[in-house]
Short mmCIF file of C-alpha atoms in Angstrom, two decimals:
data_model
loop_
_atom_site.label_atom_id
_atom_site.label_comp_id
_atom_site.label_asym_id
_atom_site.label_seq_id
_atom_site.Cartn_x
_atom_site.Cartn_y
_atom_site.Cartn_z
CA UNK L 1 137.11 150.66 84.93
CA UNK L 2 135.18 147.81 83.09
CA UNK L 3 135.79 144.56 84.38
CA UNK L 4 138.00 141.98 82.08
CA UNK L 5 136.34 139.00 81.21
CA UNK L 6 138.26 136.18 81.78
CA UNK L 7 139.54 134.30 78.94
CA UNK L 8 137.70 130.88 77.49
CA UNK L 9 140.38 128.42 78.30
CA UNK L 10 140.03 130.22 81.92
CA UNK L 11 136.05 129.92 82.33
CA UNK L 12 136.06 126.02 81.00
CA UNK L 13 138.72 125.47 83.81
CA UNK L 14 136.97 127.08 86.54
CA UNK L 15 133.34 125.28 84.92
CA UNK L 16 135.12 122.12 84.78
CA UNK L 17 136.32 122.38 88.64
CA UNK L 18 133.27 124.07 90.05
CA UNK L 19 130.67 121.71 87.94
CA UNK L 20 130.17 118.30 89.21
CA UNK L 21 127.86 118.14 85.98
CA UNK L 22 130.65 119.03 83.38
CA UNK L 23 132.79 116.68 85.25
CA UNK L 24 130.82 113.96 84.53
CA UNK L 25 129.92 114.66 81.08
CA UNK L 26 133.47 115.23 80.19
CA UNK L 27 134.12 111.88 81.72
CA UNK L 28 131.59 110.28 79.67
CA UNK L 29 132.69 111.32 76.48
CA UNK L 30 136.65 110.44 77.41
CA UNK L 31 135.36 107.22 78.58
CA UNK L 32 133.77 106.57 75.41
CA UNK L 33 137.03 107.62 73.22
CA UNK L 34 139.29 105.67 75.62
CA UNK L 35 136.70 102.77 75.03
CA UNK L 36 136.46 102.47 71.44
CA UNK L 37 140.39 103.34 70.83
CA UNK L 38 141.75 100.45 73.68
CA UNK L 39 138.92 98.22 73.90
CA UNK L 40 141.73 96.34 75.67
CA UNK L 41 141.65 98.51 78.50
CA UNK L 42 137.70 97.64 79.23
CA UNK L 43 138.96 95.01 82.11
CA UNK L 44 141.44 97.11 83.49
CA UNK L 45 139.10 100.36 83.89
CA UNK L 46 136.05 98.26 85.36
CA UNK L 47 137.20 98.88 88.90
CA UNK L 48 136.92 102.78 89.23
CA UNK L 49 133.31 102.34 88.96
CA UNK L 50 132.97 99.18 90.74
CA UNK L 51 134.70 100.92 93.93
CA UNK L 52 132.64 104.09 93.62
CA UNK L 53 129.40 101.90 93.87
CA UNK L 54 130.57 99.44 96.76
CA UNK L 55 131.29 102.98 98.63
CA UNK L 56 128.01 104.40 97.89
CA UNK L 57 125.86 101.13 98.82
CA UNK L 58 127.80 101.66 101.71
CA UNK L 59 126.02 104.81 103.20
CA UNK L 60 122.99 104.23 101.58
CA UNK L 61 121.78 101.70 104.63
CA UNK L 62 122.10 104.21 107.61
CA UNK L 63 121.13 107.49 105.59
CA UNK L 64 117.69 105.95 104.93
CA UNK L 65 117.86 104.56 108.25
CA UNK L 66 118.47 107.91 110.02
CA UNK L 67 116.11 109.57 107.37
CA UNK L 68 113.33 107.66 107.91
CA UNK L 69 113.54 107.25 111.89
CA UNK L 70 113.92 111.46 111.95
CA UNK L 71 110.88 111.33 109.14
CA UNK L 72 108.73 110.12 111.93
CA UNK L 73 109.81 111.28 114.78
CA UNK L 74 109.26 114.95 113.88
CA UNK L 75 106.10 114.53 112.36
CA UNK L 76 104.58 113.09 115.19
CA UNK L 77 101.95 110.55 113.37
CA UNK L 78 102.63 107.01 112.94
CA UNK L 79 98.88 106.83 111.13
CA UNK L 80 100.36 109.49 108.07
CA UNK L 81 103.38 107.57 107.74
CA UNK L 82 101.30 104.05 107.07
CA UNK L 83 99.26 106.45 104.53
CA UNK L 84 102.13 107.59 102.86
CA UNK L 85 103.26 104.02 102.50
CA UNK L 86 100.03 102.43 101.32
CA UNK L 87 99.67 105.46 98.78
CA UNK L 88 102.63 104.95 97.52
CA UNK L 89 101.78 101.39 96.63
CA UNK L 90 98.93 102.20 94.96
CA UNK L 91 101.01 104.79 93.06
CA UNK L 92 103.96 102.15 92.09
CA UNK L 93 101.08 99.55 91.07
CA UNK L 94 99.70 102.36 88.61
CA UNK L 95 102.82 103.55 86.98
CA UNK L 96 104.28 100.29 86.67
CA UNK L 97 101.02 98.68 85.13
CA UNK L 98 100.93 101.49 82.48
CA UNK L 99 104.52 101.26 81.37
CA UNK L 100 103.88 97.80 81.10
CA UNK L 101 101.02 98.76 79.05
CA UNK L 102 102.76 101.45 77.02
CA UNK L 103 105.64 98.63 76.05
CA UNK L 104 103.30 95.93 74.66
CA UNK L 105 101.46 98.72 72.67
CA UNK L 106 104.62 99.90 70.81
CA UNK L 107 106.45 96.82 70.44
CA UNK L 108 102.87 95.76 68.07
CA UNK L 109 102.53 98.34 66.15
CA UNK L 110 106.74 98.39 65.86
CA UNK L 111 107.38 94.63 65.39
CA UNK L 112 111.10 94.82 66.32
CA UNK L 113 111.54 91.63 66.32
CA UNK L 114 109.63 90.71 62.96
CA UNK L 115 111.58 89.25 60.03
CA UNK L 116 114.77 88.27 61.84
CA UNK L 117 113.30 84.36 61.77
CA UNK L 118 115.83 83.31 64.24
CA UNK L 119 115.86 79.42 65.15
CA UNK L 120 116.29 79.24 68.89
CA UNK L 121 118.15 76.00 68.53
CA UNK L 122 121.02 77.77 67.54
CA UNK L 123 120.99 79.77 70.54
CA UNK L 124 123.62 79.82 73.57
CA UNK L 125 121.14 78.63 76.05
CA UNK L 126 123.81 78.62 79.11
CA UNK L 127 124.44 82.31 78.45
CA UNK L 128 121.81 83.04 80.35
CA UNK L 129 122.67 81.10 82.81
CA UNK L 130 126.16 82.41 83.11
CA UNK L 131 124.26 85.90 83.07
CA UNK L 132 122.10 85.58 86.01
CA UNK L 133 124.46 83.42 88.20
CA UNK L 134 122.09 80.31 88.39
CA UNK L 135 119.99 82.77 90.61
CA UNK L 136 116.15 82.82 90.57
CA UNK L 137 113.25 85.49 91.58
CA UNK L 138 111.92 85.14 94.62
CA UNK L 139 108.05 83.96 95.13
CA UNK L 140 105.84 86.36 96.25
CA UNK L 141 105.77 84.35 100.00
CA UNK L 142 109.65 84.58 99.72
CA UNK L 143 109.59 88.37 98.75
CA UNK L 144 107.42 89.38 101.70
CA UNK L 145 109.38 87.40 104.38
CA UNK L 146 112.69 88.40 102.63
CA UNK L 147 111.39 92.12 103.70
CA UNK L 148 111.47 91.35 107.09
CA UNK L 149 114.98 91.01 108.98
CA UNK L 150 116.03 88.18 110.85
CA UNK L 151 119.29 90.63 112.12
CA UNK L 152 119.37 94.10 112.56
CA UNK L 153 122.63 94.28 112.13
CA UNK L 154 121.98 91.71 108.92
CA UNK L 155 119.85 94.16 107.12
CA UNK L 156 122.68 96.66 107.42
CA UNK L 157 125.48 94.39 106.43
CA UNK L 158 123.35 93.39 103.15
CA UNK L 159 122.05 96.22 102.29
CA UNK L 160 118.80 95.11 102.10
CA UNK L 161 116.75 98.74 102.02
CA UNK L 162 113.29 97.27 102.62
CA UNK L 163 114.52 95.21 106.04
CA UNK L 164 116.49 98.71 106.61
CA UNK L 165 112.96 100.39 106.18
CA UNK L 166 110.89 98.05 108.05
CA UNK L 167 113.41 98.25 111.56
CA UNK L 168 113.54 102.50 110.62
CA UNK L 169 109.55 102.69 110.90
CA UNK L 170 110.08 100.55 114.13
CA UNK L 171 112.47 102.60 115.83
CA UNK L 172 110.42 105.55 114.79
CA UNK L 173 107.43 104.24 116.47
CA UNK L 174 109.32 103.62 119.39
CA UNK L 175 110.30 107.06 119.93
CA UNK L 176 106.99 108.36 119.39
CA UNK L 177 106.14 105.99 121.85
CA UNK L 178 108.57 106.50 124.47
CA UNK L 179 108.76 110.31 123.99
CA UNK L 180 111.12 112.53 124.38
CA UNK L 181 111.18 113.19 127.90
CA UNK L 182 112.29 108.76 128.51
CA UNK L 183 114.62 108.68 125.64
CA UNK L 184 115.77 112.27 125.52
CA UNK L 185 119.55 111.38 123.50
CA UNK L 186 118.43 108.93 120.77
CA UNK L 187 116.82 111.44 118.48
CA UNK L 188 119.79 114.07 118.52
CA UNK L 189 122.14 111.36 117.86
CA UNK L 190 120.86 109.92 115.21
CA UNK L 191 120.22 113.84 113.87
CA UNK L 192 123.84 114.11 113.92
CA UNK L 193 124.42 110.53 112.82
CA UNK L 194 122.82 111.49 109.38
CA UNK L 195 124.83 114.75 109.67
CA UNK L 196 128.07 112.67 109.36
CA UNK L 197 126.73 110.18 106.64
CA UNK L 198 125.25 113.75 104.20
CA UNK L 199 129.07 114.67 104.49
CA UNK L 200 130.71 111.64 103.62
CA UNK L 201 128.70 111.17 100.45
CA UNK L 202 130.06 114.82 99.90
CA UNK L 203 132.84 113.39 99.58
CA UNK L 204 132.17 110.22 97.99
CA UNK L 205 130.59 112.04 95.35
CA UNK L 206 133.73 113.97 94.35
CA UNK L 207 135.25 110.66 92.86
CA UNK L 208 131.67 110.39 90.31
CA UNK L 209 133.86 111.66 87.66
CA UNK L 210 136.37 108.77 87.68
CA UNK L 211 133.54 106.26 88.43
CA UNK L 212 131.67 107.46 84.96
CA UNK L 213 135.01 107.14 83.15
CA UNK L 214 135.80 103.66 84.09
CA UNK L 215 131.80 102.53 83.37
CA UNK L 216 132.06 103.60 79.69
CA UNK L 217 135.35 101.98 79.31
CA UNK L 218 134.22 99.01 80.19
CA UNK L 219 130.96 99.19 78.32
CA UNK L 220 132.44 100.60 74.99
CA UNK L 221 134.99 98.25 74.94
CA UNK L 222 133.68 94.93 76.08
CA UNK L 223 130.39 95.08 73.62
CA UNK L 224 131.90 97.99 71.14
CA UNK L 225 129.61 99.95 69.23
CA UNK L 226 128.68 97.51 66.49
CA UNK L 227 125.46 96.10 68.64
CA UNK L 228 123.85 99.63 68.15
CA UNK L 229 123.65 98.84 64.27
CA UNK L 230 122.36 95.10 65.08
CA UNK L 231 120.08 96.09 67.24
CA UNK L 232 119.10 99.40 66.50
CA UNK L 233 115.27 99.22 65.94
CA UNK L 234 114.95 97.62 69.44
CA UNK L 235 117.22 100.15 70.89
CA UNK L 236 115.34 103.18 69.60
CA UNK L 237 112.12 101.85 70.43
CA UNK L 238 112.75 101.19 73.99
CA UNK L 239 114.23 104.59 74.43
CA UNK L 240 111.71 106.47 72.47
CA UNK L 241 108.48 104.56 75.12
CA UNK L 242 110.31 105.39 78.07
CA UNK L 243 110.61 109.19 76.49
CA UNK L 244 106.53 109.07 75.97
CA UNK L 245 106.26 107.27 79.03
CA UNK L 246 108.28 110.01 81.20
CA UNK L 247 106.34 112.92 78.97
CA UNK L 248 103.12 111.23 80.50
CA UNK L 249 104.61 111.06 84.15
CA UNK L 250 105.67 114.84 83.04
CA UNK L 251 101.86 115.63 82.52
CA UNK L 252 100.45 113.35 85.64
CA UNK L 253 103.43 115.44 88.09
CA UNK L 254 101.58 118.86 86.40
CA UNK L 255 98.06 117.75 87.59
CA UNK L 256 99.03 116.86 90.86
CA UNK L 257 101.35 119.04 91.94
CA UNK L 258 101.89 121.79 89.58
CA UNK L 259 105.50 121.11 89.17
CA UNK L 260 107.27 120.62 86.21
CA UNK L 261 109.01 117.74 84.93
CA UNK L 262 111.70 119.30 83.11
CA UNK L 263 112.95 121.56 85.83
CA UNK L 264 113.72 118.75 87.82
CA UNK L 265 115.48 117.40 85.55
CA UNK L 266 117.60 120.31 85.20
CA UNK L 267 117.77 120.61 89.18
CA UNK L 268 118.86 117.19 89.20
CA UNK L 269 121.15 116.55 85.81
CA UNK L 270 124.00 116.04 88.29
CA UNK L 271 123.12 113.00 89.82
CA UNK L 272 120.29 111.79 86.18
CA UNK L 273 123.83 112.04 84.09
CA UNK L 274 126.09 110.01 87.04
CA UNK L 275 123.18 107.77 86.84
CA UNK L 276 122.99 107.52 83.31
CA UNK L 277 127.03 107.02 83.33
CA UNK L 278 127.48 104.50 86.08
CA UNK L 279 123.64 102.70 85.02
CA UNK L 280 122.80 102.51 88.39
CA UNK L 281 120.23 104.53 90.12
CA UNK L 282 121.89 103.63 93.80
CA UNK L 283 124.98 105.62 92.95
CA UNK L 284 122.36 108.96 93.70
CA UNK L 285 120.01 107.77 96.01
CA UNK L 286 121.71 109.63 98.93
CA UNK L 287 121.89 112.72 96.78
CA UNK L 288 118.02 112.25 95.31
CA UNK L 289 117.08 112.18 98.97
CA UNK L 290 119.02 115.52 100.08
CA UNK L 291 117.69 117.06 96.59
CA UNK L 292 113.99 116.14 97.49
CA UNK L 293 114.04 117.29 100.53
CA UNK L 294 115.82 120.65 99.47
CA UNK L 295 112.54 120.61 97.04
CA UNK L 296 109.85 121.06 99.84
CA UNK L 297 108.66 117.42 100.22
CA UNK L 298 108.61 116.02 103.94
CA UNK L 299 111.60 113.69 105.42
CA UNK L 300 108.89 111.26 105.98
CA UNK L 301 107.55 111.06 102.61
CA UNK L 302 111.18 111.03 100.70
CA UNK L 303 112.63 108.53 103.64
CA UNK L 304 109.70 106.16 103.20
CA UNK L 305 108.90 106.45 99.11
CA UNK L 306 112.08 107.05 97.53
CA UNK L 307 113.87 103.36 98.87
CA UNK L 308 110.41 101.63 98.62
CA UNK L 309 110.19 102.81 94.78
CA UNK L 310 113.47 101.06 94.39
CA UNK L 311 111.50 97.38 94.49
CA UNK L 312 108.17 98.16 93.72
CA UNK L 313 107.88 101.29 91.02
CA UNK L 314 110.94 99.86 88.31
CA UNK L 315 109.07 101.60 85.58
CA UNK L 316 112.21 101.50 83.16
CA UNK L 317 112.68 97.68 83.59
CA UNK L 318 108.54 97.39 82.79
CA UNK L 319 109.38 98.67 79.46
CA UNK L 320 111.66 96.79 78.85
CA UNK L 321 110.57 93.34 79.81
CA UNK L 322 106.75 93.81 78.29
CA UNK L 323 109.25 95.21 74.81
CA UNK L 324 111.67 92.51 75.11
CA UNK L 325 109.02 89.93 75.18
CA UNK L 326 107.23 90.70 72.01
CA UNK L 327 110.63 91.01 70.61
CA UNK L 328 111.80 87.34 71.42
CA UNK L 329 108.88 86.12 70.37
CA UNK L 330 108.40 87.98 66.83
CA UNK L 331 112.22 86.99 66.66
CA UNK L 332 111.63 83.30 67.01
CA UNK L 333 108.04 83.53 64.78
CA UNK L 334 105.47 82.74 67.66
CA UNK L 335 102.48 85.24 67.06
CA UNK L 336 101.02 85.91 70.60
CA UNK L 337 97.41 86.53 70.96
CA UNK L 338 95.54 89.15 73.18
CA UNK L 339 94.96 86.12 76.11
CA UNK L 340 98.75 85.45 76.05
CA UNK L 341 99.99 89.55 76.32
CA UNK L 342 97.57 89.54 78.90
CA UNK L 343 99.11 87.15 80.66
CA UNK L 344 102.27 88.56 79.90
CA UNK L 345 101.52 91.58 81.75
CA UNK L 346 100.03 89.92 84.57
CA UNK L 347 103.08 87.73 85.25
CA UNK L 348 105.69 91.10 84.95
CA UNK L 349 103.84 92.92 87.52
CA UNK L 350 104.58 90.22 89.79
CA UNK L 351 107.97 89.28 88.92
CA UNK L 352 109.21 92.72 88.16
CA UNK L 353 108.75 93.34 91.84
CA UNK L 354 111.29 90.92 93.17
CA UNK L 355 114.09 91.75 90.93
CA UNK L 356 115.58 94.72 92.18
CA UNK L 357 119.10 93.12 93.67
CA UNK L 358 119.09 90.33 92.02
CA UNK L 359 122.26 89.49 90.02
CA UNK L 360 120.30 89.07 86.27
CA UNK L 361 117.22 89.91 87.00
CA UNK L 362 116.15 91.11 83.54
CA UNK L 363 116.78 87.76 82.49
CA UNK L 364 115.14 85.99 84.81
CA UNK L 365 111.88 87.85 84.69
CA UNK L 366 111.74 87.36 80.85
CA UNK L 367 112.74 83.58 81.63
CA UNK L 368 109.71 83.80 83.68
CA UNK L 369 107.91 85.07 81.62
CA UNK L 370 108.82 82.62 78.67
CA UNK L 371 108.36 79.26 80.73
CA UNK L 372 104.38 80.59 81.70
CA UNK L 373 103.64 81.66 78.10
CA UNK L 374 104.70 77.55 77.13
CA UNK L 375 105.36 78.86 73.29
CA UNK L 376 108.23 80.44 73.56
CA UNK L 377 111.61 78.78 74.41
CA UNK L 378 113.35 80.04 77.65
CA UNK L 379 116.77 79.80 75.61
CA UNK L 380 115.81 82.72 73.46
CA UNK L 381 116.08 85.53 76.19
CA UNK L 382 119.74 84.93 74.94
CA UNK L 383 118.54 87.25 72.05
CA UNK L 384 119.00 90.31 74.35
CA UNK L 385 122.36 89.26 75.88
CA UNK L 386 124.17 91.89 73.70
CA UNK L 387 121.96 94.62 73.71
CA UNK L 388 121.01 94.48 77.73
CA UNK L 389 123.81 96.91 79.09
CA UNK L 390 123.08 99.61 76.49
CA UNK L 391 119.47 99.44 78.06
CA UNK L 392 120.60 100.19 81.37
CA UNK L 393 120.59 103.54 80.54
CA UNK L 394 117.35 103.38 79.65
CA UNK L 395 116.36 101.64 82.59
CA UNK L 396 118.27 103.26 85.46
CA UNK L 397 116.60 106.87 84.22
CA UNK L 398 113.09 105.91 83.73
CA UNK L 399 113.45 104.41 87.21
CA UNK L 400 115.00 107.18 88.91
CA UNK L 401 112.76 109.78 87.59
CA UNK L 402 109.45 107.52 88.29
CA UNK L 403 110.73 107.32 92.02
CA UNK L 404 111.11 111.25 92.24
CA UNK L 405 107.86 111.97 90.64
CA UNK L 406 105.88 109.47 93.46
CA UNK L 407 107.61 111.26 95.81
CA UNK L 408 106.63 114.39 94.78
CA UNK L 409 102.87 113.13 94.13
CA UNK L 410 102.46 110.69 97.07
CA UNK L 411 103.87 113.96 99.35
CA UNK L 412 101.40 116.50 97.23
CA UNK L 413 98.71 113.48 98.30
CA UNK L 414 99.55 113.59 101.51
CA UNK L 415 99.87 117.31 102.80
CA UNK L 416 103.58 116.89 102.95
CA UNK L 417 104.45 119.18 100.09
CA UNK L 418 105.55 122.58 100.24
CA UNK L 419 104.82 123.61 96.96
CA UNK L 420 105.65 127.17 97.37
CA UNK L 421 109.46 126.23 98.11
CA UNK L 422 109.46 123.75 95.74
CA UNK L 423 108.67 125.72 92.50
CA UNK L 424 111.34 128.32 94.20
CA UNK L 425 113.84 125.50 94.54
CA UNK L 426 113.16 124.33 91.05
CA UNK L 427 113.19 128.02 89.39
CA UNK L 428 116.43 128.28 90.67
CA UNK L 429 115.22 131.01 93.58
CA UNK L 430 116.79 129.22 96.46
CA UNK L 431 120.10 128.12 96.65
CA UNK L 432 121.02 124.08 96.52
CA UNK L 433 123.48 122.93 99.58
CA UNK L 434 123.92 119.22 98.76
CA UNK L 435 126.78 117.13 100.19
CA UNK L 436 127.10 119.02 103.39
CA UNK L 437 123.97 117.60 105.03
CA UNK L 438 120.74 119.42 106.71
CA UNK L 439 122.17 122.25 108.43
CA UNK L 440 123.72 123.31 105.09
CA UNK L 441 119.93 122.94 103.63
CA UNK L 442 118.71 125.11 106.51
CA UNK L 443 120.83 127.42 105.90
CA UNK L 444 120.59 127.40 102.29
CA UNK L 445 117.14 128.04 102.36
CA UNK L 446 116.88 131.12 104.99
CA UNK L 447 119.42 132.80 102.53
CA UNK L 448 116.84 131.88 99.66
CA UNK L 449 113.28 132.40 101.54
CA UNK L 450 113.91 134.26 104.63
CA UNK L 451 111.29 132.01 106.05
CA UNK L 452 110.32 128.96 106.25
CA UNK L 453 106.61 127.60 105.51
CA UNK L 454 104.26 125.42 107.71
CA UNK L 455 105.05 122.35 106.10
CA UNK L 456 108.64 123.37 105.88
CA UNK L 457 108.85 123.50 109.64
CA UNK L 458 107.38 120.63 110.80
CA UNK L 459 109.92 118.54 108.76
CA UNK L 460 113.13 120.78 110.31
CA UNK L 461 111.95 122.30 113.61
CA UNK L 462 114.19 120.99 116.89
CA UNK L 463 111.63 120.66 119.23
CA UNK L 464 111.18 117.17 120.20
CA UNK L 465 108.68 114.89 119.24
CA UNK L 466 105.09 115.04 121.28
CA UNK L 467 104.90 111.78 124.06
CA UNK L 468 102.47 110.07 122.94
CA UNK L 469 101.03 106.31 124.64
#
């Protein structure tokens, strides 16, 4: 007998509770509705996604921790893991510099900021300040010694990813160190430490949905949709660069690796669309990592590049600033010359690097970035007040998928790429086990490959880590 097909009302139900992604996007579009109907309601919704972020940040410290300390312990070469780390730098300097490049190109030939002859005067100066807490960027001596903890159990409790990074790489070198045969216990524990933390952002992750909802609330209805039609030219021209600008990264991940662009996105439109919900790209860090990994690229190589991209590589936010400064200034009527968009992007690419956790940052680099040019008043980054959250869509995305791609290129650089499993894994040909940590991926992929490759098992093999010293 021919099987029945179940009814529609039946397959959205079982879509809607077997898809994480239709979760979300339902919750998006309710959030929205609920938004514009009760903008009243923006306060009172804030908190769903507020709560799902504090318990996110909250794993995020010992899964890169344990990552990265595993990373290097099983591949048994301190010297790769500084090459992977100075590659990608020079990778992050690169992209960063071109989107920087890319924004100051369009936002001439656009002008969105020509004809609205805006007299700064008039402006809500202490906006800004409200904005960005009375905070400031650090200097470049501050940023460098701010990477470095003064507490180990400091750089946890802050959830500051780069001191978290710097004490990983020194544990890992102590193991290598030490060897296994001294220290026998530290490496399984911490194995099964990063077991535990996989499966408790499985189950973080099943309260996405409710976060999403709550984060278009509260956008909708605190700045409605009316500053879409004010600023509308601005809007779609930052959005449309960071589409060229992720086409090009697209085209540069197709040289390199051979991968494509677009069917990571699709791999990853879970965690791209809770980014693009909640605007912030920490929400799926933990879930990036897993999915990378999944993907063929070493534990090393995502443990070291992925957090690091998070301060250095913010290509979204170099669109943005090198567009919103043109657009301040054609707002206000100051005409900036070649000399001063030079210096414009010279300043960016250093203060775009200290803004990642910084309460206003976008602010404060364009402040920056006013005060050095001396024509344009610092008040009138007050411009952009209304229109900032709607770009943290923009933002969080272009970031997130510049941090994958260095992965993937910086591991492709490196040797650390199995790009065999990885077009597999991105086809669709082997099975995704995210959520449930690495044995699930191990298992998941000898149901999908049967075998694993070289590279495949130097990153999952149990054998304990060569003495070494």
């Amino acid at each position: 007998m021919p099987q029945s097909v179940p009814s529609l009302p039946r397959r959205v139900a079982r879509i809607l509770r077997t898809s994480l992604f239709a979760q979300v996007a339902c919750a998006l579009v309710l959030g929205i509705v609920v938004g514009k109907l009760w903008p009243e309601s923006a306060t009172a919704f804030q908190p769903l996604g507020d709560g799902f972020l504090r318990l996110i940040k909250a794993v995020i410290s010992p899964l890169v921790f344990c990552v990265v300390v595993v990373g290097i312990a099983k591949a048994g070469d301190l010297k790769a893991f500084g090459r992977i780390g100075l590659k990608a730098l020079v990778w992050f300097e690169v992209a960063s510099t071109a989107a920087l490049l890319l924004g100051l190109a369009a936002a001439n030939v656009a002008g969105p900021g020509t004809g609205m002859h805006v007299d700064p005067a008039k402006l809500d100066a202490s906006a800004v300040d409200r904005q960005t807490q009375g905070g400031a960027l650090p200097s470049t001596t501050e940023f460098v010694l701010n990477a470095l903890p003064n507490s180990a159990v400091g750089a946890f409790a802050d959830n500051a990813l780069l001191q978290v990074l710097v004490l990983a790489c020194l544990v890992g070198a102590a193991l290598l160190h030490l060897g296994h045969t001294r220290v026998p216990k530290i490496l399984p524990a911490i194995e099964q430490a990063q077991e535990v933390v996989f499966a408790v952002v499985g189950f973080v992750m099943r309260l996405a949905p409710l976060a999403v909802f709550g984060a278009m609330v509260h956008l909708v209805g605190q700045y409605g949709l009316g500053v879409v039609q004010t600023y509308g030219k601005l809007i779609v021209l930052c959005y449309a660069v960071a589409a060229v600008f992720l086409v090009l990264l697209g085209v540069a991940l197709r040289l390199v690796s051979g991968l494509s662009l677009w069917k990571f996105v699709r791999y990853t439109r879970e965690e791209l669309l809770l980014a693009l919900g909640t605007a912030s790209s920490e929400s799926v860090m933990p879930r990036m990592m897993q999915k990378l990994r999944q993907a063929g690229c070493r534990d090393d190589a995502v443990g070291l590049v992925l957090p690091t991209g998070y301060s250095f590589n913010l290509d979204g936010a170099s669109i943005y600033l090198s567009i919103g400064t043109l657009f301040i200034a054609q707002a206000v009527g100051v005409d900036l010359d070649l000399g001063r968009q030079i210096t414009v992007v010279l300043v960016l690419m250093l203060t775009s690097k200290g803004m990642a956790g910084v309460p206003g940052s976008a602010f404060l680099a364009l402040s920056a970035t006013a005060t050095s040019l001396g024509v344009v008043p610092a008040g009138a980054v007050a411009l952009l007040l209304g229109v900032d959250r709607i770009m943290d869509s923009m933002r969080v995305t272009t970031n997130l998928l510049g941090n994958c791609v260095a992965v993937f290129a910086v591991s492709r650089w490196e040797g650390a790429l199995d790009t065999a499993r990885a077009k597999k894994v991105l086809d669709g040909g082997i099975a995704c086990a995210v959520g449930e940590g690495p044995a699930a991926e191990s298992a998941a992929s000898d149901e999908g490959s049967g075998a694993e490759s070289t590279v495949e098992k130097r990153s999952t093999a149990k054998e304990p880590a060569p003495e070494a010293g």
